[in-house]
Amino acid sequence: MEKRLKNYLAAMDALLSSLEGTRSEQKSDVQNTDDMLREHLTQIQFFQHERLIHLIVTCLFAILAFAAFFALFFTMNAGLFVLFAALLVLLVPYIRHYYILENGVQRMYTQYDRLRELLRG
């Protein structure tokens, strides 16, 4: 998903750069403008959904890690230590992935605003 997001962001940046260099008469095709905006909104929705799912999973792993830590703190069980370590090992990549998705979606919002300004404005 990270690769797909980065590729889409790069492609949209290239499109925005090419649109910034064109004259307003060449941008006046309303159907094409609406299609471009609609497609970008669809991509935003896909990545927002992915971001929501990863937020839920990340929060679940964080809650489980804290629960395992507190249980380990009170019982000092070796099995709980292994569980806590495994949850932490999984939690770090989940946080990284959510961070990438969050920043990517925020960047897509900015791209949408620029695209709308260039096409309509």
Tab-separated table of N, CA and C in Angstrom:
chain	number	residue	atom	x	y	z
A	1	MET	N	0.821	-1.187	0.000
A	1	MET	CA	0.000	0.000	0.000
A	1	MET	C	0.867	1.255	0.000
A	2	GLU	N	1.987	1.194	0.696
A	2	GLU	CA	2.878	2.356	0.736
A	2	GLU	C	3.394	2.692	-0.663
A	3	LYS	N	3.766	1.660	-1.405
A	3	LYS	CA	4.273	1.877	-2.767
A	3	LYS	C	3.174	2.464	-3.658
A	4	ARG	N	1.967	1.951	-3.527
A	4	ARG	CA	0.847	2.452	-4.329
A	4	ARG	C	0.567	3.920	-4.009
A	5	LEU	N	0.586	4.260	-2.731
A	5	LEU	CA	0.352	5.635	-2.317
A	5	LEU	C	1.431	6.564	-2.859
A	6	LYS	N	2.685	6.160	-2.722
A	6	LYS	CA	3.777	7.011	-3.208
A	6	LYS	C	3.723	7.172	-4.718
A	7	ASN	N	3.394	6.096	-5.436
A	7	ASN	CA	3.278	6.192	-6.894
A	7	ASN	C	2.137	7.125	-7.296
A	8	TYR	N	1.016	7.027	-6.605
A	8	TYR	CA	-0.118	7.890	-6.928
A	8	TYR	C	0.210	9.350	-6.629
A	9	LEU	N	0.842	9.607	-5.496
A	9	LEU	CA	1.206	10.976	-5.154
A	9	LEU	C	2.168	11.565	-6.174
A	10	ALA	N	3.137	10.762	-6.616
A	10	ALA	CA	4.091	11.238	-7.618
A	10	ALA	C	3.399	11.516	-8.949
A	11	ALA	N	2.486	10.636	-9.344
A	11	ALA	CA	1.765	10.843	-10.597
A	11	ALA	C	0.899	12.097	-10.534
A	12	MET	N	0.256	12.319	-9.402
A	12	MET	CA	-0.582	13.507	-9.254
A	12	MET	C	0.262	14.777	-9.227
A	13	ASP	N	1.427	14.711	-8.587
A	13	ASP	CA	2.328	15.870	-8.602
A	13	ASP	C	2.776	16.196	-10.020
A	14	ALA	N	3.060	15.155	-10.803
A	14	ALA	CA	3.456	15.377	-12.207
A	14	ALA	C	2.307	15.995	-12.992
A	15	LEU	N	1.095	15.508	-12.769
A	15	LEU	CA	-0.073	16.070	-13.449
A	15	LEU	C	-0.271	17.525	-13.067
A	16	LEU	N	-0.151	17.828	-11.791
A	16	LEU	CA	-0.321	19.207	-11.335
A	16	LEU	C	0.742	20.123	-11.930
A	17	SER	N	1.970	19.628	-12.026
A	17	SER	CA	3.038	20.419	-12.641
A	17	SER	C	2.749	20.699	-14.104
A	18	SER	N	2.245	19.697	-14.806
A	18	SER	CA	1.934	19.905	-16.225
A	18	SER	C	0.751	20.851	-16.396
A	19	LEU	N	-0.211	20.789	-15.480
A	19	LEU	CA	-1.363	21.695	-15.564
A	19	LEU	C	-0.983	23.133	-15.246
A	20	GLU	N	-0.015	23.315	-14.371
A	20	GLU	CA	0.403	24.672	-14.027
A	20	GLU	C	1.032	25.380	-15.218
A	21	GLY	N	1.591	24.605	-16.141
A	21	GLY	CA	2.230	25.196	-17.306
A	21	GLY	C	1.285	25.447	-18.473
A	22	THR	N	0.037	24.999	-18.402
A	22	THR	CA	-0.884	25.168	-19.529
A	22	THR	C	-1.710	26.431	-19.370
A	23	ARG	N	-2.182	26.921	-20.475
A	23	ARG	CA	-3.029	28.115	-20.459
A	23	ARG	C	-4.445	27.733	-20.048
A	24	SER	N	-5.197	28.696	-19.579
A	24	SER	CA	-6.546	28.434	-19.081
A	24	SER	C	-7.485	27.980	-20.189
A	25	GLU	N	-7.239	28.384	-21.446
A	25	GLU	CA	-8.113	27.955	-22.544
A	25	GLU	C	-8.009	26.446	-22.763
A	26	GLN	N	-6.848	25.877	-22.498
A	26	GLN	CA	-6.648	24.445	-22.704
A	26	GLN	C	-7.241	23.627	-21.557
A	27	LYS	N	-7.544	24.244	-20.444
A	27	LYS	CA	-8.076	23.534	-19.286
A	27	LYS	C	-9.602	23.579	-19.226
A	28	SER	N	-10.248	24.106	-20.237
A	28	SER	CA	-11.673	24.400	-20.126
A	28	SER	C	-12.589	23.217	-20.411
A	29	ASP	N	-12.072	22.043	-20.693
A	29	ASP	CA	-12.913	20.877	-20.940
A	29	ASP	C	-13.564	20.448	-19.621
A	30	VAL	N	-14.836	20.785	-19.454
A	30	VAL	CA	-15.527	20.595	-18.175
A	30	VAL	C	-15.663	19.123	-17.817
A	31	GLN	N	-15.990	18.270	-18.772
A	31	GLN	CA	-16.156	16.848	-18.495
A	31	GLN	C	-14.846	16.234	-18.009
A	32	ASN	N	-13.759	16.562	-18.689
A	32	ASN	CA	-12.452	16.051	-18.289
A	32	ASN	C	-12.086	16.576	-16.901
A	33	THR	N	-12.392	17.825	-16.627
A	33	THR	CA	-12.123	18.419	-15.318
A	33	THR	C	-12.885	17.677	-14.227
A	34	ASP	N	-14.172	17.461	-14.449
A	34	ASP	CA	-14.977	16.744	-13.459
A	34	ASP	C	-14.487	15.314	-13.265
A	35	ASP	N	-14.079	14.662	-14.351
A	35	ASP	CA	-13.566	13.295	-14.248
A	35	ASP	C	-12.285	13.252	-13.418
A	36	MET	N	-11.397	14.217	-13.637
A	36	MET	CA	-10.135	14.250	-12.891
A	36	MET	C	-10.393	14.484	-11.400
A	37	LEU	N	-11.273	15.409	-11.106
A	37	LEU	CA	-11.594	15.684	-9.701
A	37	LEU	C	-12.273	14.488	-9.044
A	38	ARG	N	-13.194	13.864	-9.769
A	38	ARG	CA	-13.902	12.700	-9.238
A	38	ARG	C	-12.937	11.539	-8.996
A	39	GLU	N	-12.025	11.313	-9.929
A	39	GLU	CA	-11.041	10.233	-9.771
A	39	GLU	C	-10.148	10.483	-8.556
A	40	HIS	N	-9.729	11.720	-8.381
A	40	HIS	CA	-8.876	12.032	-7.232
A	40	HIS	C	-9.649	11.844	-5.919
A	41	LEU	N	-10.910	12.248	-5.894
A	41	LEU	CA	-11.722	12.030	-4.697
A	41	LEU	C	-11.918	10.542	-4.411
A	42	THR	N	-12.064	9.750	-5.452
A	42	THR	CA	-12.187	8.299	-5.279
A	42	THR	C	-10.916	7.726	-4.661
A	43	GLN	N	-9.771	8.166	-5.148
A	43	GLN	CA	-8.502	7.687	-4.592
A	43	GLN	C	-8.357	8.125	-3.136
A	44	ILE	N	-8.781	9.351	-2.835
A	44	ILE	CA	-8.740	9.815	-1.447
A	44	ILE	C	-9.596	8.912	-0.568
A	45	GLN	N	-10.779	8.544	-1.047
A	45	GLN	CA	-11.654	7.669	-0.266
A	45	GLN	C	-11.021	6.305	-0.026
A	46	PHE	N	-10.361	5.747	-1.047
A	46	PHE	CA	-9.684	4.462	-0.876
A	46	PHE	C	-8.640	4.551	0.230
A	47	PHE	N	-7.813	5.585	0.166
A	47	PHE	CA	-6.745	5.710	1.146
A	47	PHE	C	-7.279	6.102	2.524
A	48	GLN	N	-8.380	6.847	2.587
A	48	GLN	CA	-8.994	7.147	3.877
A	48	GLN	C	-9.499	5.862	4.542
A	49	HIS	N	-10.090	4.998	3.758
A	49	HIS	CA	-10.581	3.728	4.294
A	49	HIS	C	-9.413	2.898	4.818
A	50	GLU	N	-8.352	2.822	4.052
A	50	GLU	CA	-7.161	2.087	4.475
A	50	GLU	C	-6.597	2.687	5.761
A	51	ARG	N	-6.587	4.012	5.830
A	51	ARG	CA	-6.086	4.702	7.016
A	51	ARG	C	-6.947	4.376	8.233
A	52	LEU	N	-8.258	4.363	8.079
A	52	LEU	CA	-9.162	4.044	9.192
A	52	LEU	C	-8.924	2.621	9.696
A	53	ILE	N	-8.815	1.680	8.786
A	53	ILE	CA	-8.574	0.286	9.180
A	53	ILE	C	-7.268	0.164	9.951
A	54	HIS	N	-6.229	0.829	9.457
A	54	HIS	CA	-4.942	0.742	10.143
A	54	HIS	C	-4.952	1.486	11.473
A	55	LEU	N	-5.743	2.524	11.601
A	55	LEU	CA	-5.880	3.189	12.897
A	55	LEU	C	-6.516	2.246	13.908
A	56	ILE	N	-7.555	1.552	13.492
A	56	ILE	CA	-8.225	0.609	14.393
A	56	ILE	C	-7.277	-0.509	14.805
A	57	VAL	N	-6.558	-1.071	13.855
A	57	VAL	CA	-5.623	-2.162	14.156
A	57	VAL	C	-4.490	-1.667	15.052
A	58	THR	N	-3.973	-0.480	14.767
A	58	THR	CA	-2.888	0.077	15.572
A	58	THR	C	-3.349	0.320	17.010
A	59	CYS	N	-4.546	0.866	17.173
A	59	CYS	CA	-5.074	1.092	18.527
A	59	CYS	C	-5.292	-0.230	19.258
A	60	LEU	N	-5.794	-1.223	18.556
A	60	LEU	CA	-5.997	-2.531	19.170
A	60	LEU	C	-4.670	-3.117	19.648
A	61	PHE	N	-3.644	-3.052	18.802
A	61	PHE	CA	-2.338	-3.581	19.208
A	61	PHE	C	-1.760	-2.779	20.367
A	62	ALA	N	-1.968	-1.470	20.399
A	62	ALA	CA	-1.467	-0.657	21.508
A	62	ALA	C	-2.171	-1.026	22.806
A	63	ILE	N	-3.485	-1.212	22.740
A	63	ILE	CA	-4.241	-1.603	23.941
A	63	ILE	C	-3.792	-2.974	24.430
A	64	LEU	N	-3.630	-3.907	23.509
A	64	LEU	CA	-3.157	-5.242	23.901
A	64	LEU	C	-1.746	-5.192	24.476
A	65	ALA	N	-0.881	-4.348	23.921
A	65	ALA	CA	0.489	-4.232	24.435
A	65	ALA	C	0.481	-3.663	25.850
A	66	PHE	N	-0.336	-2.635	26.090
A	66	PHE	CA	-0.423	-2.081	27.445
A	66	PHE	C	-1.025	-3.083	28.416
A	67	ALA	N	-2.021	-3.824	27.983
A	67	ALA	CA	-2.617	-4.841	28.853
A	67	ALA	C	-1.595	-5.920	29.196
A	68	ALA	N	-0.835	-6.346	28.209
A	68	ALA	CA	0.207	-7.351	28.460
A	68	ALA	C	1.283	-6.795	29.382
A	69	PHE	N	1.629	-5.514	29.189
A	69	PHE	CA	2.642	-4.899	30.058
A	69	PHE	C	2.171	-4.850	31.509
A	70	PHE	N	0.926	-4.413	31.722
A	70	PHE	CA	0.423	-4.339	33.091
A	70	PHE	C	0.264	-5.722	33.708
A	71	ALA	N	-0.167	-6.687	32.921
A	71	ALA	CA	-0.261	-8.056	33.429
A	71	ALA	C	1.135	-8.593	33.767
A	72	LEU	N	2.108	-8.284	32.915
A	72	LEU	CA	3.492	-8.702	33.162
A	72	LEU	C	4.034	-8.023	34.411
A	73	PHE	N	3.699	-6.770	34.598
A	73	PHE	CA	4.167	-6.010	35.755
A	73	PHE	C	3.698	-6.638	37.064
A	74	PHE	N	2.470	-7.155	37.066
A	74	PHE	CA	1.917	-7.713	38.293
A	74	PHE	C	2.212	-9.197	38.481
A	75	THR	N	2.446	-9.937	37.408
A	75	THR	CA	2.636	-11.381	37.556
A	75	THR	C	4.049	-11.859	37.263
A	76	MET	N	4.816	-11.116	36.498
A	76	MET	CA	6.181	-11.493	36.095
A	76	MET	C	6.229	-12.900	35.481
A	77	ASN	N	5.337	-13.123	34.536
A	77	ASN	CA	5.244	-14.397	33.836
A	77	ASN	C	6.067	-14.299	32.550
A	78	ALA	N	6.865	-15.322	32.267
A	78	ALA	CA	7.717	-15.316	31.084
A	78	ALA	C	6.886	-15.338	29.801
A	79	GLY	N	5.762	-16.029	29.825
A	79	GLY	CA	4.890	-16.075	28.646
A	79	GLY	C	4.322	-14.702	28.317
A	80	LEU	N	3.989	-13.939	29.351
A	80	LEU	CA	3.495	-12.580	29.125
A	80	LEU	C	4.587	-11.670	28.574
A	81	PHE	N	5.841	-11.935	28.991
A	81	PHE	CA	6.942	-11.139	28.442
A	81	PHE	C	7.098	-11.384	26.948
A	82	VAL	N	6.980	-12.639	26.532
A	82	VAL	CA	7.064	-12.974	25.105
A	82	VAL	C	5.909	-12.330	24.343
A	83	LEU	N	4.710	-12.381	24.911
A	83	LEU	CA	3.550	-11.745	24.284
A	83	LEU	C	3.748	-10.241	24.158
A	84	PHE	N	4.220	-9.609	25.229
A	84	PHE	CA	4.461	-8.172	25.209
A	84	PHE	C	5.507	-7.807	24.166
A	85	ALA	N	6.582	-8.565	24.097
A	85	ALA	CA	7.633	-8.295	23.111
A	85	ALA	C	7.104	-8.458	21.690
A	86	ALA	N	6.320	-9.503	21.467
A	86	ALA	CA	5.756	-9.726	20.127
A	86	ALA	C	4.809	-8.584	19.733
A	87	LEU	N	4.004	-8.132	20.672
A	87	LEU	CA	3.085	-7.023	20.382
A	87	LEU	C	3.851	-5.736	20.081
A	88	LEU	N	4.935	-5.495	20.803
A	88	LEU	CA	5.739	-4.303	20.522
A	88	LEU	C	6.414	-4.390	19.158
A	89	VAL	N	6.895	-5.586	18.818
A	89	VAL	CA	7.533	-5.770	17.512
A	89	VAL	C	6.526	-5.508	16.392
A	90	LEU	N	5.286	-5.885	16.586
A	90	LEU	CA	4.261	-5.640	15.572
A	90	LEU	C	3.741	-4.201	15.602
A	91	LEU	N	3.737	-3.600	16.776
A	91	LEU	CA	3.185	-2.258	16.919
A	91	LEU	C	4.027	-1.207	16.197
A	92	VAL	N	5.328	-1.338	16.224
A	92	VAL	CA	6.200	-0.341	15.594
A	92	VAL	C	5.941	-0.242	14.083
A	93	PRO	N	5.890	-1.349	13.317
A	93	PRO	CA	5.577	-1.210	11.892
A	93	PRO	C	4.154	-0.699	11.631
A	94	TYR	N	3.210	-1.050	12.489
A	94	TYR	CA	1.852	-0.537	12.325
A	94	TYR	C	1.812	0.974	12.499
A	95	ILE	N	2.526	1.486	13.481
A	95	ILE	CA	2.585	2.932	13.693
A	95	ILE	C	3.247	3.610	12.498
A	96	ARG	N	4.326	3.029	11.996
A	96	ARG	CA	5.005	3.592	10.822
A	96	ARG	C	4.070	3.613	9.618
A	97	HIS	N	3.378	2.519	9.384
A	97	HIS	CA	2.481	2.442	8.233
A	97	HIS	C	1.333	3.437	8.366
A	98	TYR	N	0.775	3.565	9.559
A	98	TYR	CA	-0.300	4.535	9.768
A	98	TYR	C	0.214	5.960	9.547
A	99	TYR	N	1.415	6.242	9.988
A	99	TYR	CA	2.031	7.557	9.797
A	99	TYR	C	2.148	7.880	8.306
A	100	ILE	N	2.590	6.913	7.525
A	100	ILE	CA	2.720	7.106	6.081
A	100	ILE	C	1.352	7.345	5.451
A	101	LEU	N	0.356	6.555	5.840
A	101	LEU	CA	-0.989	6.741	5.300
A	101	LEU	C	-1.566	8.106	5.685
A	102	GLU	N	-1.395	8.490	6.914
A	102	GLU	CA	-1.937	9.774	7.379
A	102	GLU	C	-1.308	10.932	6.602
A	103	ASN	N	0.012	10.931	6.497
A	103	ASN	CA	0.675	12.007	5.767
A	103	ASN	C	0.323	11.988	4.285
A	104	GLY	N	0.178	10.802	3.715
A	104	GLY	CA	-0.195	10.695	2.304
A	104	GLY	C	-1.585	11.240	2.034
A	105	VAL	N	-2.529	10.926	2.904
A	105	VAL	CA	-3.898	11.420	2.720
A	105	VAL	C	-3.935	12.936	2.915
A	106	GLN	N	-3.188	13.438	3.874
A	106	GLN	CA	-3.128	14.894	4.054
A	106	GLN	C	-2.548	15.569	2.815
A	107	ARG	N	-1.551	14.954	2.224
A	107	ARG	CA	-0.967	15.495	0.991
A	107	ARG	C	-1.962	15.423	-0.163
A	108	MET	N	-2.767	14.367	-0.196
A	108	MET	CA	-3.790	14.251	-1.235
A	108	MET	C	-4.831	15.358	-1.105
A	109	TYR	N	-5.147	15.766	0.115
A	109	TYR	CA	-6.071	16.883	0.302
A	109	TYR	C	-5.496	18.154	-0.327
A	110	THR	N	-4.225	18.396	-0.091
A	110	THR	CA	-3.569	19.564	-0.672
A	110	THR	C	-3.561	19.481	-2.192
A	111	GLN	N	-3.284	18.283	-2.719
A	111	GLN	CA	-3.301	18.095	-4.169
A	111	GLN	C	-4.689	18.350	-4.736
A	112	TYR	N	-5.712	17.898	-4.044
A	112	TYR	CA	-7.075	18.129	-4.506
A	112	TYR	C	-7.379	19.621	-4.582
A	113	ASP	N	-6.982	20.352	-3.551
A	113	ASP	CA	-7.212	21.790	-3.556
A	113	ASP	C	-6.478	22.469	-4.714
A	114	ARG	N	-5.230	22.065	-4.952
A	114	ARG	CA	-4.472	22.631	-6.079
A	114	ARG	C	-5.113	22.260	-7.409
A	115	LEU	N	-5.523	20.998	-7.547
A	115	LEU	CA	-6.148	20.534	-8.779
A	115	LEU	C	-7.434	21.298	-9.050
A	116	ARG	N	-8.218	21.473	-8.028
A	116	ARG	CA	-9.477	22.200	-8.199
A	116	ARG	C	-9.217	23.650	-8.583
A	117	GLU	N	-8.229	24.250	-7.947
A	117	GLU	CA	-7.890	25.633	-8.272
A	117	GLU	C	-7.387	25.761	-9.715
A	118	LEU	N	-6.556	24.836	-10.140
A	118	LEU	CA	-6.003	24.894	-11.492
A	118	LEU	C	-7.060	24.622	-12.562
A	119	LEU	N	-7.971	23.695	-12.293
A	119	LEU	CA	-8.944	23.306	-13.301
A	119	LEU	C	-10.150	24.233	-13.346
A	120	ARG	N	-10.516	24.753	-12.231
A	120	ARG	CA	-11.721	25.579	-12.194
A	120	ARG	C	-11.400	27.071	-12.129
A	121	GLY	N	-10.210	27.366	-11.720
A	121	GLY	CA	-9.958	28.689	-11.373
A	121	GLY	C	-9.370	29.715	-12.141
